[in-house]
Amino acid sequence: MTDSPVRRCKPFLRDYPDRGMALVETIQAEQACLREALASADLAAERQAHGALGEAFRALGQHDRALPHLARALELARAEGSPRGLLQAVLRMAIGLQYAHRHEAAEPLFEEALAMARQQGFLLDHVLMAAGKCHAERRRWEVAVAAFEEALAIRRGRSTPDAQGAAEEALEAARQALGRGGN
């Protein structure tokens, strides 16, 4: 089964950063970094620039521009072999696909990111939150609730009040949707 561009999943508590000049400035700065990385054949810097550009374009809703950057960052991360760099690139690509309404393509990447985060003990709460939102958008409320519960358990006492609050908000919204049949 392939993703249909017509069938859209309802966004679930998506994070959209400031869409103002900060993102435009980020794009300009990262394009300069990318040019430097390409000129010097610095693959790690190229991966980082592609990842940052993909994130910025995703935040602007420009998925057609974001996904190629995220895909290149992921390709470079797989070649580079840095476990944390790979985890970050896989997670960014999964979120990019999710925001582009390509949930079926995103889910295996979320699963890969979850396995890596569990093994590394790095970014697990962030991966759980993102994967949970993807499941919520597909109305898989039981799976979403479980992801948000685990993320909240990790964030209690270790994260900022904002991060804890985001997990609590997501968990409550998913539980409410589950209680009313997920509509």
mmCIF file of N, CA and C in Angstrom, residues 39-175:
data_model
loop_
_atom_site.group_PDB
_atom_site.id
_atom_site.type_symbol
_atom_site.label_atom_id
_atom_site.label_comp_id
_atom_site.label_asym_id
_atom_site.label_seq_id
_atom_site.Cartn_x
_atom_site.Cartn_y
_atom_site.Cartn_z
ATOM 1 N N ALA A 39 32.532 22.396 -1.067
ATOM 2 C CA ALA A 39 33.822 22.839 -1.602
ATOM 3 C C ALA A 39 34.990 22.132 -0.913
ATOM 4 N N SER A 40 34.824 21.828 0.370
ATOM 5 C CA SER A 40 35.907 21.192 1.124
ATOM 6 C C SER A 40 35.745 19.679 1.251
ATOM 7 N N ALA A 41 34.678 19.148 0.675
ATOM 8 C CA ALA A 41 34.384 17.710 0.744
ATOM 9 C C ALA A 41 34.267 17.225 2.191
ATOM 10 N N ASP A 42 33.706 18.069 3.062
ATOM 11 C CA ASP A 42 33.487 17.725 4.471
ATOM 12 C C ASP A 42 32.102 17.084 4.588
ATOM 13 N N LEU A 43 32.056 15.762 4.605
ATOM 14 C CA LEU A 43 30.781 15.055 4.579
ATOM 15 C C LEU A 43 29.958 15.258 5.850
ATOM 16 N N ALA A 44 30.624 15.355 6.990
ATOM 17 C CA ALA A 44 29.883 15.586 8.239
ATOM 18 C C ALA A 44 29.211 16.959 8.211
ATOM 19 N N ALA A 45 29.928 17.969 7.753
ATOM 20 C CA ALA A 45 29.344 19.309 7.654
ATOM 21 C C ALA A 45 28.238 19.346 6.598
ATOM 22 N N GLU A 46 28.431 18.593 5.521
ATOM 23 C CA GLU A 46 27.391 18.518 4.494
ATOM 24 C C GLU A 46 26.123 17.884 5.075
ATOM 25 N N ARG A 47 26.287 16.799 5.845
ATOM 26 C CA ARG A 47 25.139 16.145 6.476
ATOM 27 C C ARG A 47 24.405 17.105 7.403
ATOM 28 N N GLN A 48 25.174 17.822 8.201
ATOM 29 C CA GLN A 48 24.567 18.751 9.146
ATOM 30 C C GLN A 48 23.817 19.864 8.429
ATOM 31 N N ALA A 49 24.400 20.394 7.353
ATOM 32 C CA ALA A 49 23.748 21.471 6.606
ATOM 33 C C ALA A 49 22.478 20.976 5.918
ATOM 34 N N HIS A 50 22.549 19.811 5.296
ATOM 35 C CA HIS A 50 21.344 19.262 4.660
ATOM 36 C C HIS A 50 20.252 19.025 5.702
ATOM 37 N N GLY A 51 20.626 18.492 6.851
ATOM 38 C CA GLY A 51 19.642 18.258 7.902
ATOM 39 C C GLY A 51 18.991 19.543 8.375
ATOM 40 N N ALA A 52 19.799 20.568 8.607
ATOM 41 C CA ALA A 52 19.263 21.849 9.072
ATOM 42 C C ALA A 52 18.388 22.509 8.002
ATOM 43 N N LEU A 53 18.813 22.410 6.746
ATOM 44 C CA LEU A 53 17.991 22.964 5.661
ATOM 45 C C LEU A 53 16.661 22.217 5.555
ATOM 46 N N GLY A 54 16.720 20.908 5.657
ATOM 47 C CA GLY A 54 15.483 20.133 5.616
ATOM 48 C C GLY A 54 14.531 20.501 6.734
ATOM 49 N N GLU A 55 15.073 20.673 7.936
ATOM 50 C CA GLU A 55 14.249 21.078 9.077
ATOM 51 C C GLU A 55 13.614 22.445 8.840
ATOM 52 N N ALA A 56 14.395 23.391 8.329
ATOM 53 C CA ALA A 56 13.877 24.746 8.115
ATOM 54 C C ALA A 56 12.796 24.748 7.037
ATOM 55 N N PHE A 57 13.026 24.064 5.941
ATOM 56 C CA PHE A 57 12.013 24.011 4.892
ATOM 57 C C PHE A 57 10.752 23.278 5.370
ATOM 58 N N ARG A 58 10.928 22.236 6.193
ATOM 59 C CA ARG A 58 9.770 21.544 6.757
ATOM 60 C C ARG A 58 8.963 22.488 7.629
ATOM 61 N N ALA A 59 9.658 23.268 8.444
ATOM 62 C CA ALA A 59 8.980 24.212 9.333
ATOM 63 C C ALA A 59 8.208 25.263 8.539
ATOM 64 N N LEU A 60 8.670 25.560 7.347
ATOM 65 C CA LEU A 60 7.965 26.506 6.483
ATOM 66 C C LEU A 60 6.857 25.831 5.683
ATOM 67 N N GLY A 61 6.724 24.519 5.811
ATOM 68 C CA GLY A 61 5.715 23.791 5.062
ATOM 69 C C GLY A 61 6.109 23.515 3.624
ATOM 70 N N GLN A 62 7.384 23.697 3.305
ATOM 71 C CA GLN A 62 7.879 23.480 1.942
ATOM 72 C C GLN A 62 8.463 22.068 1.839
ATOM 73 N N HIS A 63 7.584 21.095 1.861
ATOM 74 C CA HIS A 63 8.000 19.694 1.909
ATOM 75 C C HIS A 63 8.752 19.256 0.657
ATOM 76 N N ASP A 64 8.381 19.810 -0.487
ATOM 77 C CA ASP A 64 9.084 19.453 -1.718
ATOM 78 C C ASP A 64 10.538 19.897 -1.688
ATOM 79 N N ARG A 65 10.843 20.901 -0.901
ATOM 80 C CA ARG A 65 12.227 21.348 -0.737
ATOM 81 C C ARG A 65 12.890 20.656 0.458
ATOM 82 N N ALA A 66 12.111 20.328 1.472
ATOM 83 C CA ALA A 66 12.663 19.720 2.687
ATOM 84 C C ALA A 66 13.118 18.289 2.459
ATOM 85 N N LEU A 67 12.278 17.486 1.833
ATOM 86 C CA LEU A 67 12.544 16.046 1.754
ATOM 87 C C LEU A 67 13.840 15.692 1.030
ATOM 88 N N PRO A 68 14.203 16.352 -0.075
ATOM 89 C CA PRO A 68 15.496 16.009 -0.691
ATOM 90 C C PRO A 68 16.688 16.293 0.235
ATOM 91 N N HIS A 69 16.622 17.381 0.994
ATOM 92 C CA HIS A 69 17.706 17.685 1.941
ATOM 93 C C HIS A 69 17.756 16.632 3.044
ATOM 94 N N LEU A 70 16.586 16.269 3.562
ATOM 95 C CA LEU A 70 16.548 15.266 4.630
ATOM 96 C C LEU A 70 17.016 13.909 4.127
ATOM 97 N N ALA A 71 16.655 13.573 2.903
ATOM 98 C CA ALA A 71 17.098 12.295 2.319
ATOM 99 C C ALA A 71 18.612 12.275 2.127
ATOM 100 N N ARG A 72 19.173 13.392 1.688
ATOM 101 C CA ARG A 72 20.638 13.451 1.502
ATOM 102 C C ARG A 72 21.342 13.382 2.856
ATOM 103 N N ALA A 73 20.800 14.050 3.857
ATOM 104 C CA ALA A 73 21.390 13.977 5.198
ATOM 105 C C ALA A 73 21.370 12.539 5.709
ATOM 106 N N LEU A 74 20.280 11.836 5.462
ATOM 107 C CA LEU A 74 20.173 10.446 5.901
ATOM 108 C C LEU A 74 21.170 9.564 5.143
ATOM 109 N N GLU A 75 21.289 9.764 3.859
ATOM 110 C CA GLU A 75 22.249 9.000 3.059
ATOM 111 C C GLU A 75 23.676 9.211 3.579
ATOM 112 N N LEU A 76 24.016 10.451 3.850
ATOM 113 C CA LEU A 76 25.358 10.755 4.365
ATOM 114 C C LEU A 76 25.561 10.177 5.758
ATOM 115 N N ALA A 77 24.532 10.226 6.587
ATOM 116 C CA ALA A 77 24.642 9.691 7.950
ATOM 117 C C ALA A 77 24.849 8.181 7.925
ATOM 118 N N ARG A 78 24.168 7.500 7.025
ATOM 119 C CA ARG A 78 24.355 6.045 6.929
ATOM 120 C C ARG A 78 25.790 5.727 6.506
ATOM 121 N N ALA A 79 26.347 6.533 5.608
ATOM 122 C CA ALA A 79 27.716 6.310 5.145
ATOM 123 C C ALA A 79 28.739 6.693 6.212
ATOM 124 N N GLU A 80 28.430 7.722 6.976
ATOM 125 C CA GLU A 80 29.352 8.257 7.979
ATOM 126 C C GLU A 80 29.558 7.302 9.156
ATOM 127 N N GLY A 81 28.482 6.664 9.606
ATOM 128 C CA GLY A 81 28.610 5.691 10.675
ATOM 129 C C GLY A 81 28.543 6.240 12.085
ATOM 130 N N SER A 82 28.233 7.512 12.250
ATOM 131 C CA SER A 82 28.073 8.070 13.587
ATOM 132 C C SER A 82 26.696 7.688 14.119
ATOM 133 N N PRO A 83 26.627 6.904 15.217
ATOM 134 C CA PRO A 83 25.319 6.469 15.716
ATOM 135 C C PRO A 83 24.368 7.630 16.033
ATOM 136 N N ARG A 84 24.864 8.673 16.677
ATOM 137 C CA ARG A 84 23.991 9.807 17.009
ATOM 138 C C ARG A 84 23.596 10.593 15.767
ATOM 139 N N GLY A 85 24.535 10.764 14.850
ATOM 140 C CA GLY A 85 24.220 11.455 13.601
ATOM 141 C C GLY A 85 23.176 10.700 12.796
ATOM 142 N N LEU A 86 23.292 9.376 12.800
ATOM 143 C CA LEU A 86 22.326 8.556 12.078
ATOM 144 C C LEU A 86 20.950 8.629 12.746
ATOM 145 N N LEU A 87 20.921 8.542 14.059
ATOM 146 C CA LEU A 87 19.647 8.642 14.771
ATOM 147 C C LEU A 87 18.963 9.970 14.448
ATOM 148 N N GLN A 88 19.721 11.041 14.515
ATOM 149 C CA GLN A 88 19.151 12.359 14.228
ATOM 150 C C GLN A 88 18.625 12.433 12.790
ATOM 151 N N ALA A 89 19.371 11.911 11.846
ATOM 152 C CA ALA A 89 18.954 11.966 10.438
ATOM 153 C C ALA A 89 17.721 11.101 10.182
ATOM 154 N N VAL A 90 17.673 9.921 10.792
ATOM 155 C CA VAL A 90 16.499 9.052 10.633
ATOM 156 C C VAL A 90 15.268 9.723 11.224
ATOM 157 N N LEU A 91 15.404 10.306 12.409
ATOM 158 C CA LEU A 91 14.278 10.974 13.047
ATOM 159 C C LEU A 91 13.809 12.166 12.216
ATOM 160 N N ARG A 92 14.751 12.973 11.743
ATOM 161 C CA ARG A 92 14.368 14.127 10.916
ATOM 162 C C ARG A 92 13.630 13.689 9.655
ATOM 163 N N MET A 93 14.104 12.618 9.013
ATOM 164 C CA MET A 93 13.454 12.139 7.797
ATOM 165 C C MET A 93 12.060 11.624 8.114
ATOM 166 N N ALA A 94 11.909 10.894 9.202
ATOM 167 C CA ALA A 94 10.593 10.375 9.595
ATOM 168 C C ALA A 94 9.618 11.525 9.828
ATOM 169 N N ILE A 95 10.049 12.530 10.555
ATOM 170 C CA ILE A 95 9.182 13.676 10.827
ATOM 171 C C ILE A 95 8.875 14.432 9.534
ATOM 172 N N GLY A 96 9.862 14.579 8.674
ATOM 173 C CA GLY A 96 9.629 15.240 7.395
ATOM 174 C C GLY A 96 8.575 14.527 6.566
ATOM 175 N N LEU A 97 8.668 13.206 6.512
ATOM 176 C CA LEU A 97 7.670 12.427 5.775
ATOM 177 C C LEU A 97 6.294 12.544 6.424
ATOM 178 N N GLN A 98 6.262 12.508 7.743
ATOM 179 C CA GLN A 98 4.994 12.651 8.459
ATOM 180 C C GLN A 98 4.342 13.991 8.126
ATOM 181 N N TYR A 99 5.097 15.069 8.200
ATOM 182 C CA TYR A 99 4.550 16.395 7.938
ATOM 183 C C TYR A 99 4.150 16.553 6.473
ATOM 184 N N ALA A 100 4.747 15.764 5.593
ATOM 185 C CA ALA A 100 4.382 15.785 4.169
ATOM 186 C C ALA A 100 3.218 14.830 3.895
ATOM 187 N N HIS A 101 2.590 14.326 4.940
ATOM 188 C CA HIS A 101 1.436 13.432 4.849
ATOM 189 C C HIS A 101 1.788 12.093 4.205
ATOM 190 N N ARG A 102 3.000 11.634 4.460
ATOM 191 C CA ARG A 102 3.445 10.336 3.955
ATOM 192 C C ARG A 102 3.723 9.428 5.157
ATOM 193 N N HIS A 103 2.688 9.212 5.930
ATOM 194 C CA HIS A 103 2.792 8.484 7.193
ATOM 195 C C HIS A 103 3.294 7.057 7.019
ATOM 196 N N GLU A 104 2.826 6.371 5.986
ATOM 197 C CA GLU A 104 3.252 4.982 5.798
ATOM 198 C C GLU A 104 4.750 4.897 5.548
ATOM 199 N N ALA A 105 5.303 5.867 4.836
ATOM 200 C CA ALA A 105 6.746 5.884 4.606
ATOM 201 C C ALA A 105 7.493 6.289 5.875
ATOM 202 N N ALA A 106 6.864 7.090 6.712
ATOM 203 C CA ALA A 106 7.507 7.561 7.941
ATOM 204 C C ALA A 106 7.594 6.470 9.007
ATOM 205 N N GLU A 107 6.590 5.614 9.091
ATOM 206 C CA GLU A 107 6.523 4.659 10.197
ATOM 207 C C GLU A 107 7.734 3.731 10.316
ATOM 208 N N PRO A 108 8.252 3.149 9.230
ATOM 209 C CA PRO A 108 9.441 2.303 9.405
ATOM 210 C C PRO A 108 10.653 3.097 9.904
ATOM 211 N N LEU A 109 10.725 4.358 9.526
ATOM 212 C CA LEU A 109 11.830 5.186 10.016
ATOM 213 C C LEU A 109 11.658 5.504 11.496
ATOM 214 N N PHE A 110 10.421 5.728 11.928
ATOM 215 C CA PHE A 110 10.195 5.916 13.366
ATOM 216 C C PHE A 110 10.583 4.649 14.132
ATOM 217 N N GLU A 111 10.243 3.486 13.593
ATOM 218 C CA GLU A 111 10.620 2.228 14.248
ATOM 219 C C GLU A 111 12.144 2.093 14.323
ATOM 220 N N GLU A 112 12.823 2.445 13.246
ATOM 221 C CA GLU A 112 14.288 2.403 13.236
ATOM 222 C C GLU A 112 14.860 3.372 14.264
ATOM 223 N N ALA A 113 14.305 4.579 14.304
ATOM 224 C CA ALA A 113 14.775 5.578 15.262
ATOM 225 C C ALA A 113 14.533 5.120 16.699
ATOM 226 N N LEU A 114 13.381 4.510 16.950
ATOM 227 C CA LEU A 114 13.096 4.003 18.298
ATOM 228 C C LEU A 114 14.103 2.936 18.719
ATOM 229 N N ALA A 115 14.408 2.019 17.818
ATOM 230 C CA ALA A 115 15.380 0.967 18.143
ATOM 231 C C ALA A 115 16.750 1.578 18.445
ATOM 232 N N MET A 116 17.170 2.535 17.638
ATOM 233 C CA MET A 116 18.473 3.177 17.870
ATOM 234 C C MET A 116 18.467 3.980 19.165
ATOM 235 N N ALA A 117 17.391 4.718 19.419
ATOM 236 C CA ALA A 117 17.324 5.536 20.631
ATOM 237 C C ALA A 117 17.338 4.658 21.885
ATOM 238 N N ARG A 118 16.650 3.542 21.836
ATOM 239 C CA ARG A 118 16.668 2.619 22.986
ATOM 240 C C ARG A 118 18.072 2.060 23.208
ATOM 241 N N GLN A 119 18.734 1.703 22.123
ATOM 242 C CA GLN A 119 20.076 1.135 22.245
ATOM 243 C C GLN A 119 21.079 2.180 22.726
ATOM 244 N N GLN A 120 20.968 3.404 22.214
ATOM 245 C CA GLN A 120 21.928 4.460 22.551
ATOM 246 C C GLN A 120 21.593 5.189 23.849
ATOM 247 N N GLY A 121 20.334 5.120 24.275
ATOM 248 C CA GLY A 121 19.922 5.910 25.433
ATOM 249 C C GLY A 121 19.963 7.399 25.134
ATOM 250 N N PHE A 122 19.690 7.750 23.897
ATOM 251 C CA PHE A 122 19.797 9.130 23.430
ATOM 252 C C PHE A 122 18.529 9.495 22.662
ATOM 253 N N LEU A 123 17.917 10.616 23.009
ATOM 254 C CA LEU A 123 16.741 11.169 22.320
ATOM 255 C C LEU A 123 15.491 10.293 22.401
ATOM 256 N N LEU A 124 15.461 9.333 23.305
ATOM 257 C CA LEU A 124 14.341 8.405 23.328
ATOM 258 C C LEU A 124 13.013 9.120 23.554
ATOM 259 N N ASP A 125 12.958 10.064 24.479
ATOM 260 C CA ASP A 125 11.686 10.752 24.727
ATOM 261 C C ASP A 125 11.239 11.544 23.499
ATOM 262 N N HIS A 126 12.179 12.136 22.773
ATOM 263 C CA HIS A 126 11.827 12.893 21.566
ATOM 264 C C HIS A 126 11.301 11.963 20.467
ATOM 265 N N VAL A 127 11.951 10.828 20.306
ATOM 266 C CA VAL A 127 11.508 9.868 19.290
ATOM 267 C C VAL A 127 10.124 9.331 19.656
ATOM 268 N N LEU A 128 9.907 9.021 20.915
ATOM 269 C CA LEU A 128 8.599 8.534 21.349
ATOM 270 C C LEU A 128 7.505 9.567 21.105
ATOM 271 N N MET A 129 7.785 10.821 21.396
ATOM 272 C CA MET A 129 6.796 11.879 21.160
ATOM 273 C C MET A 129 6.476 11.998 19.681
ATOM 274 N N ALA A 130 7.492 12.015 18.839
ATOM 275 C CA ALA A 130 7.269 12.169 17.400
ATOM 276 C C ALA A 130 6.533 10.957 16.829
ATOM 277 N N ALA A 131 6.954 9.763 17.213
ATOM 278 C CA ALA A 131 6.287 8.555 16.732
ATOM 279 C C ALA A 131 4.851 8.504 17.240
ATOM 280 N N GLY A 132 4.650 8.898 18.480
ATOM 281 C CA GLY A 132 3.297 8.927 19.038
ATOM 282 C C GLY A 132 2.386 9.855 18.264
ATOM 283 N N LYS A 133 2.906 11.011 17.871
ATOM 284 C CA LYS A 133 2.101 11.954 17.081
ATOM 285 C C LYS A 133 1.760 11.361 15.716
ATOM 286 N N CYS A 134 2.691 10.651 15.120
ATOM 287 C CA CYS A 134 2.422 10.010 13.836
ATOM 288 C C CYS A 134 1.303 8.976 13.993
ATOM 289 N N HIS A 135 1.381 8.169 15.061
ATOM 290 C CA HIS A 135 0.332 7.182 15.308
ATOM 291 C C HIS A 135 -1.002 7.867 15.597
ATOM 292 N N ALA A 136 -0.976 8.964 16.332
ATOM 293 C CA ALA A 136 -2.212 9.693 16.631
ATOM 294 C C ALA A 136 -2.846 10.235 15.348
ATOM 295 N N GLU A 137 -2.029 10.736 14.452
ATOM 296 C CA GLU A 137 -2.564 11.255 13.199
ATOM 297 C C GLU A 137 -3.212 10.162 12.358
ATOM 298 N N ARG A 138 -2.785 8.934 12.565
ATOM 299 C CA ARG A 138 -3.387 7.796 11.850
ATOM 300 C C ARG A 138 -4.482 7.133 12.681
ATOM 301 N N ARG A 139 -4.816 7.755 13.812
ATOM 302 C CA ARG A 139 -5.864 7.286 14.722
ATOM 303 C C ARG A 139 -5.550 5.921 15.326
ATOM 304 N N ARG A 140 -4.309 5.697 15.581
ATOM 305 C CA ARG A 140 -3.866 4.491 16.297
ATOM 306 C C ARG A 140 -3.633 4.902 17.749
ATOM 307 N N TRP A 141 -4.743 5.131 18.412
ATOM 308 C CA TRP A 141 -4.702 5.780 19.718
ATOM 309 C C TRP A 141 -4.029 4.952 20.792
ATOM 310 N N GLU A 142 -4.220 3.637 20.810
ATOM 311 C CA GLU A 142 -3.585 2.810 21.835
ATOM 312 C C GLU A 142 -2.065 2.892 21.737
ATOM 313 N N VAL A 143 -1.555 2.839 20.512
ATOM 314 C CA VAL A 143 -0.102 2.912 20.298
ATOM 315 C C VAL A 143 0.402 4.306 20.668
ATOM 316 N N ALA A 144 -0.362 5.331 20.299
ATOM 317 C CA ALA A 144 0.016 6.701 20.631
ATOM 318 C C ALA A 144 0.055 6.910 22.143
ATOM 319 N N VAL A 145 -0.977 6.439 22.834
ATOM 320 C CA VAL A 145 -1.024 6.579 24.297
ATOM 321 C C VAL A 145 0.189 5.906 24.925
ATOM 322 N N ALA A 146 0.522 4.703 24.486
ATOM 323 C CA ALA A 146 1.676 3.996 25.048
ATOM 324 C C ALA A 146 2.970 4.781 24.817
ATOM 325 N N ALA A 147 3.128 5.353 23.633
ATOM 326 C CA ALA A 147 4.338 6.140 23.343
ATOM 327 C C ALA A 147 4.400 7.383 24.226
ATOM 328 N N PHE A 148 3.279 8.081 24.367
ATOM 329 C CA PHE A 148 3.260 9.296 25.188
ATOM 330 C C PHE A 148 3.473 8.975 26.669
ATOM 331 N N GLU A 149 2.925 7.855 27.136
ATOM 332 C CA GLU A 149 3.143 7.455 28.537
ATOM 333 C C GLU A 149 4.626 7.195 28.793
ATOM 334 N N GLU A 150 5.265 6.497 27.879
ATOM 335 C CA GLU A 150 6.686 6.205 28.054
ATOM 336 C C GLU A 150 7.517 7.490 27.990
ATOM 337 N N ALA A 151 7.178 8.375 27.055
ATOM 338 C CA ALA A 151 7.901 9.647 26.947
ATOM 339 C C ALA A 151 7.743 10.463 28.227
ATOM 340 N N LEU A 152 6.534 10.513 28.754
ATOM 341 C CA LEU A 152 6.294 11.268 29.983
ATOM 342 C C LEU A 152 7.079 10.676 31.145
ATOM 343 N N ALA A 153 7.121 9.357 31.242
ATOM 344 C CA ALA A 153 7.885 8.715 32.323
ATOM 345 C C ALA A 153 9.362 9.091 32.243
ATOM 346 N N ILE A 154 9.893 9.191 31.036
ATOM 347 C CA ILE A 154 11.299 9.586 30.863
ATOM 348 C C ILE A 154 11.480 11.046 31.229
ATOM 349 N N ARG A 155 10.534 11.881 30.826
ATOM 350 C CA ARG A 155 10.672 13.326 31.024
ATOM 351 C C ARG A 155 10.430 13.779 32.457
ATOM 352 N N ARG A 156 9.716 12.998 33.228
ATOM 353 C CA ARG A 156 9.462 13.394 34.616
ATOM 354 C C ARG A 156 10.779 13.476 35.369
ATOM 355 N N GLY A 157 11.059 14.629 35.890
ATOM 356 C CA GLY A 157 12.253 14.822 36.691
ATOM 357 C C GLY A 157 13.538 15.021 35.906
ATOM 358 N N ARG A 158 13.512 14.807 34.599
ATOM 359 C CA ARG A 158 14.735 14.949 33.805
ATOM 360 C C ARG A 158 14.654 16.071 32.787
ATOM 361 N N SER A 159 13.457 16.503 32.457
ATOM 362 C CA SER A 159 13.282 17.474 31.390
ATOM 363 C C SER A 159 12.776 18.791 31.942
ATOM 364 N N THR A 160 12.712 19.751 31.058
ATOM 365 C CA THR A 160 12.174 21.054 31.423
ATOM 366 C C THR A 160 10.673 20.929 31.648
ATOM 367 N N PRO A 161 10.100 21.871 32.380
ATOM 368 C CA PRO A 161 8.643 21.846 32.552
ATOM 369 C C PRO A 161 7.908 21.890 31.203
ATOM 370 N N ASP A 162 8.444 22.599 30.227
ATOM 371 C CA ASP A 162 7.803 22.663 28.904
ATOM 372 C C ASP A 162 7.777 21.293 28.239
ATOM 373 N N ALA A 163 8.889 20.567 28.312
ATOM 374 C CA ALA A 163 8.949 19.236 27.694
ATOM 375 C C ALA A 163 7.998 18.277 28.407
ATOM 376 N N GLN A 164 7.964 18.360 29.725
ATOM 377 C CA GLN A 164 7.036 17.535 30.493
ATOM 378 C C GLN A 164 5.599 17.892 30.143
ATOM 379 N N GLY A 165 5.328 19.181 30.058
ATOM 380 C CA GLY A 165 3.980 19.648 29.723
ATOM 381 C C GLY A 165 3.543 19.190 28.349
ATOM 382 N N ALA A 166 4.458 19.192 27.385
ATOM 383 C CA ALA A 166 4.124 18.730 26.031
ATOM 384 C C ALA A 166 3.734 17.259 26.041
ATOM 385 N N ALA A 167 4.453 16.456 26.817
ATOM 386 C CA ALA A 167 4.124 15.032 26.914
ATOM 387 C C ALA A 167 2.780 14.839 27.603
ATOM 388 N N GLU A 168 2.529 15.603 28.668
ATOM 389 C CA GLU A 168 1.245 15.502 29.370
ATOM 390 C C GLU A 168 0.087 15.908 28.454
ATOM 391 N N GLU A 169 0.276 16.986 27.685
ATOM 392 C CA GLU A 169 -0.759 17.454 26.764
ATOM 393 C C GLU A 169 -1.063 16.407 25.693
ATOM 394 N N ALA A 170 -0.019 15.839 25.114
ATOM 395 C CA ALA A 170 -0.205 14.826 24.077
ATOM 396 C C ALA A 170 -0.902 13.591 24.643
ATOM 397 N N LEU A 171 -0.480 13.167 25.823
ATOM 398 C CA LEU A 171 -1.079 11.990 26.452
ATOM 399 C C LEU A 171 -2.558 12.226 26.736
ATOM 400 N N GLU A 172 -2.882 13.365 27.296
ATOM 401 C CA GLU A 172 -4.283 13.674 27.613
ATOM 402 C C GLU A 172 -5.133 13.732 26.349
ATOM 403 N N ALA A 173 -4.634 14.370 25.300
ATOM 404 C CA ALA A 173 -5.393 14.458 24.039
ATOM 405 C C ALA A 173 -5.614 13.078 23.428
ATOM 406 N N ALA A 174 -4.590 12.239 23.464
ATOM 407 C CA ALA A 174 -4.721 10.884 22.904
ATOM 408 C C ALA A 174 -5.676 10.043 23.742
ATOM 409 N N ARG A 175 -5.605 10.181 25.061
ATOM 410 C CA ARG A 175 -6.534 9.432 25.921
ATOM 411 C C ARG A 175 -7.975 9.866 25.678
#
